[in-house]
PDB file of C-alpha atoms in Angstrom:
ATOM      1  CA  MET A   1      -0.131  -0.157  -0.191  1.00 48.00           C
ATOM      2  CA  ALA A   2       1.479   3.312  -1.123  1.00 52.00           C
ATOM      3  CA  MET A   3       1.797   6.485   1.724  1.00 52.00           C
ATOM      4  CA  THR A   4      -0.320   9.240   0.774  1.00 52.00           C
ATOM      5  CA  ASN A   5       0.950  12.871   0.586  1.00 54.00           C
ATOM      6  CA  SER A   6      -0.503  13.577   3.978  1.00 58.00           C
ATOM      7  CA  VAL A   7       1.332  10.668   5.986  1.00 53.00           C
ATOM      8  CA  ILE A   8       4.718  11.716   4.290  1.00 55.00           C
ATOM      9  CA  ASP A   9       3.837  15.279   5.680  1.00 63.00           C
ATOM     10  CA  ASP A  10       3.277  14.108   9.136  1.00 69.00           C
ATOM     11  CA  MET A  11       6.498  11.976   9.060  1.00 70.00           C
ATOM     12  CA  ASN A  12       8.556  15.191   8.399  1.00 79.00           C
ATOM     13  CA  ASP A  13       6.577  17.191  10.885  1.00 83.00           C
ATOM     14  CA  PRO A  14       8.960  18.023  13.701  1.00 85.00           C
ATOM     15  CA  GLU A  15       6.480  17.407  16.459  1.00 87.00           C
ATOM     16  CA  PHE A  16       5.826  14.123  14.921  1.00 83.00           C
ATOM     17  CA  ARG A  17       9.776  13.410  14.731  1.00 85.00           C
ATOM     18  CA  LYS A  18       9.733  14.388  18.335  1.00 87.00           C
ATOM     19  CA  LEU A  19       7.250  12.217  19.490  1.00 84.00           C
ATOM     20  CA  LEU A  20       8.470   9.286  17.712  1.00 83.00           C
ATOM     21  CA  ALA A  21      12.243   9.926  19.029  1.00 87.00           C
ATOM     22  CA  GLN A  22      10.497   9.830  22.733  1.00 87.00           C
ATOM     23  CA  GLU A  23       8.796   6.712  22.228  1.00 85.00           C
ATOM     24  CA  GLU A  24      11.961   5.086  20.855  1.00 88.00           C
ATOM     25  CA  LEU A  25      13.796   6.290  23.626  1.00 90.00           C
ATOM     26  CA  ILE A  26      11.123   4.757  26.324  1.00 87.00           C
ATOM     27  CA  LEU A  27      11.210   1.516  24.186  1.00 83.00           C
ATOM     28  CA  GLU A  28      15.212   1.399  24.788  1.00 89.00           C
ATOM     29  CA  VAL A  29      14.877   2.531  28.557  1.00 90.00           C
ATOM     30  CA  THR A  30      12.047  -0.270  29.090  1.00 85.00           C
ATOM     31  CA  GLU A  31      14.138  -3.003  27.627  1.00 87.00           C
ATOM     32  CA  THR A  32      17.252  -2.126  29.514  1.00 92.00           C
ATOM     33  CA  ILE A  33      15.078  -2.140  32.948  1.00 90.00           C
ATOM     34  CA  CYS A  34      13.756  -5.708  31.646  1.00 88.00           C
ATOM     35  CA  ASP A  35      17.171  -6.918  31.049  1.00 91.00           C
ATOM     36  CA  LEU A  36      18.379  -6.007  34.537  1.00 92.00           C
ATOM     37  CA  LEU A  37      15.429  -7.369  36.370  1.00 91.00           C
ATOM     38  CA  GLU A  38      15.827 -10.571  34.096  1.00 92.00           C
ATOM     39  CA  LYS A  39      19.540 -10.810  35.497  1.00 95.00           C
ATOM     40  CA  GLU A  40      18.511 -10.290  38.527  1.00 94.00           C
ATOM     41  CA  LYS A  41      15.738 -13.208  38.395  1.00 93.00           C
ATOM     42  CA  GLU A  42      13.159 -10.485  39.331  1.00 92.00           C
ATOM     43  CA  LEU A  43      11.330 -10.569  35.807  1.00 92.00           C
ATOM     44  CA  CYS A  44      10.024 -13.330  33.739  1.00 92.00           C
ATOM     45  CA  ARG A  45       9.321 -13.130  30.260  1.00 91.00           C
ATOM     46  CA  VAL A  46       6.290 -14.899  28.994  1.00 92.00           C
ATOM     47  CA  THR A  47       6.584 -15.576  25.263  1.00 92.00           C
ATOM     48  CA  ALA A  48       3.669 -18.078  24.783  1.00 94.00           C
ATOM     49  CA  LYS A  49       0.525 -16.674  23.322  1.00 94.00           C
ATOM     50  CA  VAL A  50      -1.655 -15.894  26.103  1.00 93.00           C
ATOM     51  CA  ASP A  51      -5.284 -15.186  26.080  1.00 93.00           C
ATOM     52  CA  TRP A  52      -5.831 -11.258  27.355  1.00 88.00           C
ATOM     53  CA  ASP A  53      -9.425 -12.488  28.702  1.00 86.00           C
ATOM     54  CA  LEU A  54      -8.922 -16.015  30.041  1.00 87.00           C
ATOM     55  CA  GLU A  55      -5.169 -16.516  30.958  1.00 93.00           C
ATOM     56  CA  ILE A  56      -3.362 -13.412  31.783  1.00 92.00           C
ATOM     57  CA  GLY A  57      -5.270 -12.860  35.346  1.00 91.00           C
ATOM     58  CA  GLY A  58      -4.961 -16.318  36.439  1.00 93.00           C
ATOM     59  CA  ILE A  59      -1.372 -16.491  35.540  1.00 93.00           C
ATOM     60  CA  VAL A  60      -0.508 -13.393  37.221  1.00 92.00           C
ATOM     61  CA  GLN A  61      -2.552 -14.432  40.513  1.00 93.00           C
ATOM     62  CA  LYS A  62      -0.984 -17.877  40.879  1.00 93.00           C
ATOM     63  CA  VAL A  63       2.515 -16.228  40.197  1.00 93.00           C
ATOM     64  CA  PHE A  64       1.924 -13.435  42.878  1.00 91.00           C
ATOM     65  CA  ASP A  65       0.456 -15.994  45.520  1.00 94.00           C
ATOM     66  CA  VAL A  66       3.775 -17.570  45.615  1.00 94.00           C
ATOM     67  CA  GLY A  67       6.039 -14.552  45.620  1.00 92.00           C
ATOM     68  CA  GLY A  68       7.167 -14.897  42.080  1.00 92.00           C
ATOM     69  CA  PRO A  69       9.053 -12.298  39.934  1.00 93.00           C
ATOM     70  CA  ALA A  70       7.247  -9.832  37.869  1.00 90.00           C
ATOM     71  CA  LEU A  71       5.984 -10.828  34.700  1.00 91.00           C
ATOM     72  CA  LEU A  72       6.263  -9.602  30.865  1.00 88.00           C
ATOM     73  CA  PHE A  73       3.572 -10.992  28.350  1.00 89.00           C
ATOM     74  CA  ASP A  74       5.580 -10.442  24.981  1.00 87.00           C
ATOM     75  CA  ASN A  75       2.598 -12.499  22.928  1.00 88.00           C
ATOM     76  CA  ILE A  76      -0.821 -11.645  23.797  1.00 89.00           C
ATOM     77  CA  LYS A  77      -3.281 -13.190  21.471  1.00 90.00           C
ATOM     78  CA  ASP A  78      -5.619 -10.846  19.183  1.00 87.00           C
ATOM     79  CA  HIS A  79      -3.253  -7.837  20.268  1.00 84.00           C
ATOM     80  CA  GLU A  80      -0.244  -8.194  17.799  1.00 78.00           C
ATOM     81  CA  ALA A  81      -0.923  -5.084  15.920  1.00 76.00           C
ATOM     82  CA  THR A  82      -2.591  -3.037  18.983  1.00 73.00           C
ATOM     83  CA  ARG A  83      -1.181  -0.166  21.409  1.00 68.00           C
ATOM     84  CA  CYS A  84      -0.840  -3.124  24.063  1.00 71.00           C
ATOM     85  CA  ARG A  85       1.572  -5.708  22.400  1.00 70.00           C
ATOM     86  CA  LYS A  86       3.092  -6.448  25.596  1.00 73.00           C
ATOM     87  CA  LEU A  87       2.034  -6.299  29.049  1.00 74.00           C
ATOM     88  CA  PHE A  88       4.303  -5.759  32.426  1.00 73.00           C
ATOM     89  CA  THR A  89       3.175  -6.838  35.626  1.00 75.00           C
ATOM     90  CA  ALA A  90       5.069  -6.001  38.870  1.00 76.00           C
ATOM     91  CA  SER A  91       5.231  -8.400  41.908  1.00 60.00           C
TER      92      SER A  91
END
């Protein structure tokens, strides 16, 4: 699908580029924090596909009940192309 002129104009807009840079920085910081927590065994990445409505709540509850680590869900069913592609929970 070809980009329209308005999309190209938006990409060249300084405010848009500033927001994009901020989002990239947030992602970098988040990954760095996650890497550090993983090394300390304080974070567990869940890479299996999980259902938002049927599984995540139960998984989180079981892990919290035993004092387990924070969880990062990397593969949420039906949310591959949404803003919530990943979910981080704290312990």
